[in-house]
Short mmCIF file of C-alpha atoms and ligand atoms in Angstrom, two decimals:
data_model
loop_
_atom_site.label_atom_id
_atom_site.label_comp_id
_atom_site.label_asym_id
_atom_site.label_seq_id
_atom_site.Cartn_x
_atom_site.Cartn_y
_atom_site.Cartn_z
CA MET A 8 -23.48 6.72 49.12
CA MET A 9 -22.49 3.63 46.77
CA ALA A 10 -18.94 2.90 45.46
CA LYS A 11 -19.16 3.66 41.54
CA LYS A 12 -19.06 0.96 39.64
CA ASP A 13 -15.42 0.42 37.22
CA VAL A 14 -16.00 0.53 33.80
CA TYR A 15 -14.55 -2.34 31.74
CA ILE A 16 -14.01 -2.01 28.58
CA LEU A 17 -12.92 -4.56 25.96
CA SER A 18 -11.49 -2.68 22.82
CA ILE A 19 -10.08 -4.23 19.11
CA GLU A 20 -8.09 -2.64 17.24
CA SER A 21 -6.96 -4.60 13.17
CA SER A 22 -6.53 -1.51 10.95
CA CYS A 23 -3.28 -2.25 9.95
CA ASP A 24 -0.60 -5.25 11.00
CA GLU A 25 -1.31 -5.37 14.07
CA THR A 26 -4.69 -7.44 15.68
CA SER A 27 -4.82 -6.59 19.13
CA MET A 28 -7.32 -6.63 22.22
CA ALA A 29 -7.01 -5.24 25.13
CA ILE A 30 -9.42 -5.12 28.71
CA ILE A 31 -9.41 -1.63 29.95
CA LYS A 32 -10.58 -0.39 33.19
CA ASN A 33 -12.22 2.98 33.63
CA GLY A 34 -10.39 4.37 30.80
CA CYS A 35 -6.90 5.04 32.33
CA GLU A 36 -5.61 1.42 33.12
CA CYS A 37 -5.27 -0.92 31.33
CA VAL A 38 -6.15 -4.56 32.79
CA TYR A 39 -4.19 -6.89 29.87
CA VAL A 40 -3.35 -6.02 26.15
CA THR A 41 -2.42 -8.18 23.35
CA ILE A 42 -0.51 -7.50 20.63
CA LEU A 43 0.43 -9.95 17.60
CA THR A 44 2.06 -7.89 14.99
CA GLN A 45 2.73 -9.43 11.83
CA MET A 46 5.46 -6.40 11.04
CA ASP A 47 7.45 -10.25 9.92
CA THR A 48 5.62 -11.35 7.09
CA HIS A 49 4.87 -7.88 5.61
CA ALA A 50 8.52 -6.93 5.61
CA GLU A 51 9.68 -9.46 2.77
CA PHE A 52 7.22 -8.12 0.24
CA GLY A 53 8.85 -4.37 1.87
CA GLY A 54 5.33 -2.53 3.23
CA VAL A 55 2.06 -4.07 4.07
CA VAL A 56 -0.32 -6.35 1.83
CA PRO A 57 -3.43 -5.60 3.00
CA GLU A 58 -4.78 -8.82 0.94
CA ILE A 59 -2.63 -10.82 3.35
CA ALA A 60 -3.24 -8.26 6.47
CA SER A 61 -6.72 -9.38 6.44
CA ARG A 62 -6.27 -12.69 6.06
CA MET A 63 -4.00 -12.86 8.84
CA HIS A 64 -6.68 -10.65 10.72
CA THR A 65 -9.33 -13.44 9.99
CA GLU A 66 -6.80 -16.77 11.43
CA ASN A 67 -5.74 -14.64 14.65
CA ILE A 68 -8.35 -12.50 16.00
CA THR A 69 -9.98 -14.97 18.11
CA MET A 70 -7.22 -16.42 19.50
CA VAL A 71 -6.06 -13.49 20.51
CA PHE A 72 -9.72 -12.97 22.56
CA GLU A 73 -8.88 -15.95 24.04
CA GLU A 74 -5.84 -15.24 25.50
CA THR A 75 -6.63 -11.40 26.73
CA LEU A 76 -9.92 -12.40 28.51
CA GLN A 77 -7.57 -15.38 29.80
CA LYS A 78 -4.40 -13.25 30.72
CA ALA A 79 -6.43 -10.59 32.32
CA GLY A 80 -8.00 -13.49 33.95
CA MET A 81 -11.67 -12.03 33.22
CA THR A 82 -14.47 -13.64 31.86
CA MET A 83 -17.41 -11.45 29.50
CA ASP A 84 -20.02 -11.37 32.44
CA GLN A 85 -17.53 -8.05 33.36
CA ILE A 86 -17.15 -6.09 30.54
CA ASP A 87 -19.59 -3.74 30.35
CA ALA A 88 -19.01 -2.94 26.73
CA ILE A 89 -17.14 -3.50 23.25
CA ALA A 90 -15.15 -0.75 21.44
CA VAL A 91 -13.27 -1.46 17.89
CA THR A 92 -11.74 0.75 15.64
CA TYR A 93 -13.85 1.40 13.00
CA SER A 94 -11.52 4.14 11.08
CA PRO A 95 -9.16 5.33 8.91
CA GLY A 96 -7.16 2.50 7.68
CA LEU A 97 -6.59 -0.21 5.57
CA LEU A 98 -10.90 -1.72 4.95
CA GLY A 99 -10.26 -5.22 4.74
CA SER A 100 -8.28 -5.33 8.34
CA LEU A 101 -11.05 -2.73 9.73
CA LEU A 102 -13.56 -4.82 8.77
CA VAL A 103 -12.65 -8.20 10.91
CA GLY A 104 -12.22 -5.78 13.76
CA VAL A 105 -15.51 -4.31 12.99
CA GLU A 106 -17.73 -7.93 12.12
CA CYS A 107 -15.75 -9.76 15.70
CA ALA A 108 -16.83 -6.60 17.88
CA LYS A 109 -20.65 -6.82 15.93
CA VAL A 110 -20.51 -10.83 16.59
CA LEU A 111 -19.38 -10.04 20.26
CA SER A 112 -21.67 -7.07 21.10
CA LEU A 113 -25.04 -9.45 20.05
CA VAL A 114 -23.14 -12.58 21.49
CA TYR A 115 -23.04 -11.37 25.03
CA ASP A 116 -25.44 -8.18 24.83
CA LYS A 117 -23.04 -5.30 25.09
CA PRO A 118 -23.05 -2.22 24.18
CA LEU A 119 -20.40 -1.10 20.65
CA ILE A 120 -18.54 1.99 20.74
CA ALA A 121 -17.37 2.84 17.63
CA VAL A 122 -13.28 4.60 17.97
CA ASN A 123 -11.39 6.70 15.10
CA HIS A 124 -8.44 5.11 14.96
CA ILE A 125 -6.55 8.80 15.27
CA ALA A 126 -8.82 9.84 18.87
CA GLY A 127 -7.58 6.33 19.86
CA HIS A 128 -3.15 8.01 19.48
CA ILE A 129 -4.73 10.68 21.24
CA TYR A 130 -6.24 9.07 24.61
CA ALA A 131 -3.42 6.01 23.97
CA ASN A 132 -1.95 9.36 26.89
CA GLN A 133 -4.80 8.82 29.23
CA LEU A 134 -3.03 5.58 29.94
CA GLU A 135 -0.19 7.62 31.62
CA ARG A 136 -2.01 10.18 33.30
CA PRO A 137 -4.89 12.34 32.95
CA MET A 138 -5.08 14.50 29.67
CA GLU A 139 -5.59 18.36 30.95
CA PHE A 140 -7.34 20.82 28.65
CA PRO A 141 -7.58 22.85 26.55
CA LEU A 142 -4.20 20.20 25.01
CA LEU A 143 -2.79 20.81 21.48
CA ALA A 144 -1.38 17.06 20.12
CA LEU A 145 0.55 16.92 17.55
CA VAL A 146 -0.43 13.66 16.05
CA VAL A 147 2.73 12.13 13.95
CA SER A 148 1.68 8.90 11.97
CA GLY A 149 1.71 6.87 8.80
CA GLY A 150 -1.65 8.68 7.60
CA HIS A 151 -1.16 11.75 9.84
CA SER A 152 0.76 14.75 10.32
CA ASP A 153 -1.50 17.25 12.28
CA PHE A 154 -1.54 19.86 14.94
CA ILE A 155 -4.67 19.90 16.78
CA LEU A 156 -6.25 21.79 19.86
CA MET A 157 -8.83 19.50 21.72
CA THR A 158 -10.87 21.97 24.61
CA GLY A 159 -12.61 18.79 25.88
CA ASP A 160 -13.36 15.58 24.98
CA TYR A 161 -14.20 14.64 21.32
CA GLU A 162 -13.76 18.30 21.15
CA PHE A 163 -11.19 19.00 18.16
CA LYS A 164 -10.23 21.99 16.16
CA HIS A 165 -7.48 21.44 13.08
CA LEU A 166 -4.57 23.92 13.99
CA GLY A 167 -2.78 22.60 10.79
CA GLY A 168 -0.91 20.24 9.22
CA THR A 169 0.66 18.19 6.34
CA LEU A 170 -0.65 19.33 2.94
CA ASP A 171 1.07 16.28 1.35
CA ASP A 172 2.93 13.24 2.74
CA ALA A 173 2.59 12.10 6.22
CA ILE A 174 5.63 12.20 8.41
CA GLY A 175 5.88 8.63 9.13
CA GLU A 176 4.53 7.44 4.89
CA CYS A 177 8.51 9.88 4.46
CA TYR A 178 10.02 7.64 7.00
CA ASP A 179 9.04 4.67 5.50
CA LYS A 180 10.15 6.04 1.82
CA VAL A 181 13.44 7.32 3.26
CA ALA A 182 13.96 3.99 4.39
CA ARG A 183 12.65 2.03 1.31
CA VAL A 184 15.63 4.32 -0.94
CA LEU A 185 18.52 3.46 1.85
CA GLY A 186 17.46 -0.31 0.78
CA LEU A 187 16.54 -0.86 4.87
CA LYS A 188 13.70 -3.58 5.93
CA TYR A 189 9.95 -2.21 6.81
CA PRO A 190 9.08 -0.60 9.26
CA GLY A 191 11.10 2.01 8.05
CA GLY A 192 10.88 4.60 10.66
CA PRO A 193 12.24 2.68 13.51
CA ASN A 194 15.44 1.68 11.39
CA VAL A 195 15.92 5.23 9.87
CA GLU A 196 15.69 6.38 13.61
CA LYS A 197 18.28 3.48 14.26
CA LEU A 198 20.82 4.54 11.55
CA ALA A 199 20.65 7.91 11.99
CA ARG A 200 22.69 7.39 15.08
CA GLU A 201 25.20 6.00 13.27
CA GLY A 202 25.58 9.46 11.20
CA GLU A 203 26.31 13.36 10.86
CA HIS A 204 24.15 15.36 9.44
CA THR A 205 26.45 16.18 6.53
CA TYR A 206 23.72 16.54 3.50
CA GLU A 207 21.52 20.30 2.48
CA LEU A 208 18.25 19.22 2.02
CA PRO A 209 15.13 21.62 1.83
CA ILE A 210 13.48 23.06 4.65
CA PRO A 211 10.08 21.84 4.68
CA MET A 212 7.79 24.97 3.74
CA ASN A 213 9.79 27.01 6.22
CA ASP A 214 7.11 29.91 6.58
CA ASP A 215 5.31 30.79 9.80
CA THR A 216 1.75 28.86 9.31
CA LEU A 217 0.68 25.48 11.12
CA ASP A 218 1.09 24.22 7.58
CA LEU A 219 3.78 21.17 6.62
CA SER A 220 5.46 19.72 3.82
CA PHE A 221 6.92 16.70 3.92
CA SER A 222 6.99 15.56 -0.14
CA GLY A 223 9.31 18.03 -1.47
CA LEU A 224 11.57 16.44 1.12
CA LYS A 225 11.12 13.11 0.54
CA SER A 226 11.54 13.38 -3.81
CA SER A 227 14.43 15.59 -2.95
CA ILE A 228 16.21 12.65 -1.15
CA ILE A 229 14.60 10.02 -3.40
CA ASN A 230 16.71 11.91 -6.97
CA LEU A 231 20.14 12.06 -4.26
CA VAL A 232 20.12 9.11 -3.50
CA HIS A 233 19.28 7.81 -7.69
CA ASN A 234 21.69 10.76 -9.03
CA GLU A 235 24.88 9.31 -6.79
CA GLU A 236 23.61 5.90 -7.89
CA GLN A 237 23.86 6.62 -11.20
CA ARG A 238 27.11 8.51 -11.02
CA GLY A 239 28.61 5.85 -9.52
CA ASN A 240 29.14 7.63 -6.06
CA GLU A 241 28.75 5.88 -2.25
CA ILE A 242 25.88 7.67 -0.44
CA ARG A 243 26.34 7.49 3.33
CA LYS A 244 23.38 6.56 4.33
CA ALA A 245 23.61 6.99 8.03
CA ASP A 246 24.37 10.54 7.34
CA LEU A 247 21.96 11.20 4.71
CA ALA A 248 19.75 9.17 7.61
CA ARG A 249 20.48 11.47 10.52
CA SER A 250 20.09 15.03 7.69
CA PHE A 251 16.52 13.37 7.22
CA GLN A 252 15.56 12.65 10.57
CA ASP A 253 16.91 16.46 11.75
CA THR A 254 15.32 18.67 9.08
CA ALA A 255 12.08 16.89 9.19
CA ILE A 256 11.99 16.82 12.60
CA ASP A 257 13.33 19.99 13.30
CA GLU A 258 10.59 21.91 11.26
CA LEU A 259 8.14 19.68 13.24
CA ALA A 260 9.80 21.29 16.47
CA ARG A 261 9.25 24.75 14.92
CA LYS A 262 6.26 24.84 14.33
CA THR A 263 5.30 23.02 17.49
CA GLU A 264 6.81 26.20 19.20
CA ILE A 265 4.41 28.47 16.76
CA ALA A 266 1.13 26.27 17.78
CA ILE A 267 2.38 26.70 21.43
CA LYS A 268 2.52 30.37 21.51
CA GLU A 269 0.26 31.42 19.09
CA ASN A 270 -2.53 29.01 21.44
CA ASN A 271 -1.29 29.61 25.04
CA ILE A 272 -0.79 26.39 25.19
CA LYS A 273 -0.31 24.85 29.07
CA TYR A 274 -0.45 21.40 27.69
CA MET A 275 0.35 18.95 24.91
CA ILE A 276 0.62 15.48 24.09
CA ILE A 277 2.24 13.49 21.11
CA ALA A 278 0.85 10.45 19.36
CA GLY A 279 0.88 8.04 16.76
CA GLY A 280 3.43 5.46 15.40
CA VAL A 281 6.65 8.30 14.94
CA SER A 282 5.83 9.55 18.08
CA ALA A 283 8.21 6.35 19.32
CA ASN A 284 11.36 8.31 17.82
CA GLN A 285 13.16 9.38 19.97
CA TYR A 286 14.74 12.58 18.67
CA LEU A 287 11.20 13.69 18.30
CA GLN A 288 10.79 13.68 21.72
CA GLN A 289 13.74 15.14 22.77
CA GLU A 290 12.79 18.17 20.41
CA ILE A 291 9.28 18.51 21.61
CA LYS A 292 10.59 18.28 25.16
CA LYS A 293 12.97 20.73 24.43
CA VAL A 294 10.28 23.17 22.90
CA ALA A 295 7.67 22.20 25.59
CA ASP A 296 10.41 23.25 28.49
CA LYS A 297 11.30 26.58 26.82
CA TYR A 298 7.67 27.48 27.70
CA ASN A 299 6.88 25.47 30.48
CA VAL A 300 4.33 23.39 28.65
CA THR A 301 3.08 19.74 30.78
CA LEU A 302 4.31 17.57 27.99
CA SER A 303 3.06 13.60 27.51
CA VAL A 304 4.16 10.87 25.27
CA PRO A 305 2.73 7.66 25.50
CA ARG A 306 4.88 4.44 26.58
CA LEU A 307 6.57 3.55 23.70
CA LYS A 308 4.15 -0.07 23.34
CA TYR A 309 1.31 2.46 23.03
CA CYS A 310 2.67 4.59 20.67
CA THR A 311 2.59 1.73 17.59
CA ASP A 312 -1.06 0.88 16.58
CA ASN A 313 -2.52 -1.18 20.16
CA ALA A 314 -5.94 -1.92 21.39
CA ALA A 315 -5.53 -0.86 24.49
CA MET A 316 -5.45 2.99 23.22
CA ILE A 317 -8.89 2.18 21.50
CA GLY A 318 -10.37 1.17 25.00
CA ALA A 319 -9.00 4.51 26.64
CA ALA A 320 -10.12 6.49 23.69
CA ALA A 321 -13.33 4.45 24.13
CA TYR A 322 -14.44 5.58 27.57
CA PRO A 323 -15.42 9.03 26.80
CA LEU A 324 -18.19 7.89 24.48
CA PHE A 325 -19.30 5.40 27.12
CA LEU A 326 -19.75 7.88 29.72
CA LYS A 327 -21.63 9.78 26.92
CA GLY A 328 -23.27 6.93 26.08
CA GLU A 329 -22.62 7.27 22.59
CA PHE A 330 -23.03 3.72 20.95
CA ALA A 331 -22.60 2.12 17.80
CA ASP A 332 -25.86 0.06 16.16
CA LEU A 333 -25.25 -3.37 14.45
CA SER A 334 -24.98 -1.49 11.28
CA LEU A 335 -22.07 0.14 11.85
CA ASN A 336 -19.25 -0.86 8.66
CA ALA A 337 -15.73 0.36 8.63
CA SER A 338 -14.30 3.99 6.52
CA SER A 339 -11.01 4.01 5.02
CA SER A 340 -11.47 8.35 5.43
CA GLU A 341 -9.04 10.03 6.79
CA GLU A 342 -11.13 12.13 9.00
CA ILE A 343 -11.36 12.93 12.31
CA PHE A 344 -13.70 15.98 12.88
O1 LIG B 21 -0.06 5.20 13.98
P1 LIG B 21 1.09 4.48 13.19
O2 LIG B 21 1.51 2.52 13.78
O3 LIG B 21 0.11 3.33 11.86
C1 LIG B 21 -0.91 4.40 11.72
O4 LIG B 21 -2.10 4.75 12.29
O5 LIG B 21 -0.39 4.78 10.34
O6 LIG B 21 2.12 4.80 12.66
C2 LIG B 21 2.94 4.28 11.85
C3 LIG B 21 4.09 4.79 11.87
C4 LIG B 21 4.87 4.08 9.93
O7 LIG B 21 5.17 5.34 9.36
C5 LIG B 21 6.66 4.26 10.88
O8 LIG B 21 7.10 3.95 10.17
C6 LIG B 21 6.46 5.03 12.34
O9 LIG B 21 5.25 5.43 12.33
N1 LIG B 21 7.08 5.01 13.34
C7 LIG B 21 8.28 5.71 13.44
C8 LIG B 21 9.15 4.89 14.52
N2 LIG B 21 8.30 4.34 14.64
C9 LIG B 21 6.55 3.99 14.23
N3 LIG B 21 8.60 6.67 12.69
C10 LIG B 21 10.04 7.10 13.03
N4 LIG B 21 11.19 6.24 14.09
C11 LIG B 21 10.25 5.25 14.52
N5 LIG B 21 11.12 5.47 15.62
ZN1 LIG B 22 -1.97 4.15 14.28
#
């Protein structure tokens, strides 16, 4: 019998402020990934400026393409398909990646694969070890906080999630009121390590459903900071960061426990930018261990936006022959289902 041919996918991610390309072998092995972040530029403005983001993607994407092929030591002859994030994200940023992918597909005559960004975050776990279904995915990013049950590849069932703000958005807003630099999440986490949980904050939702809500917690912190400033009182920033982080993540851990029990979960993954948070990883691990659930977390580099996860998520679509045509367009819709 002839050995099965290896599949190499060239993948592109440009949905926010990282211009990234990767070559992924058989959906699980990263041959090479280039991640060019614009973080320092946007930090000057306190957040991502969409117009600047898309211009920088345009400037850099061909260079990232050349570098990725060169560092991987490969040529386009060896590539089986081109994958790209088409949704969700900043429209102008997504369009740069989508157009690049369409041109590469046309010029090199390779099939095109459209990948949802959140599916990408989930499949980042495939780069660590094969995912086992059914699994529970906790998706925590700048735009999502969701519990998803996966019964197979691309079989997503939404179990619950935030009714208002995503947890990443909340981290970023808290960072801003505390005067921390963009990107907020990692800076709040760092500061929280130096503080104590001394501020009493409202617990989000506090019920037994899989709904989440972070806007009340966010507003209470904004109000607290403004009130203390008006009274001329000093804010213990590290303590507030710690109190916020404990409150938000303890709620996520508590709801994770409910999701595990209700769905008899044996395998679980965490996905999305906030999965880089060490306290979150630690608290979810405690819950997983309590129920003998195997927990998979992407390595730090694959937690935040990168093209390797897009190549991993493209592989099952490649196997199914689910290809996009050249009419593929970018979309800012938050839907994955
Ligand atoms: O997945 P991602 O890179 O972009 C989206 O798809 O939204 O997630 C970005 C979010 C930001 O809100 C960022 O502050 C947050 O993830 N984040 C973190 C950490 N690293 C990134 N939040 C908390 N702790 C972290 N270590
Ligand atoms: Zn992301």
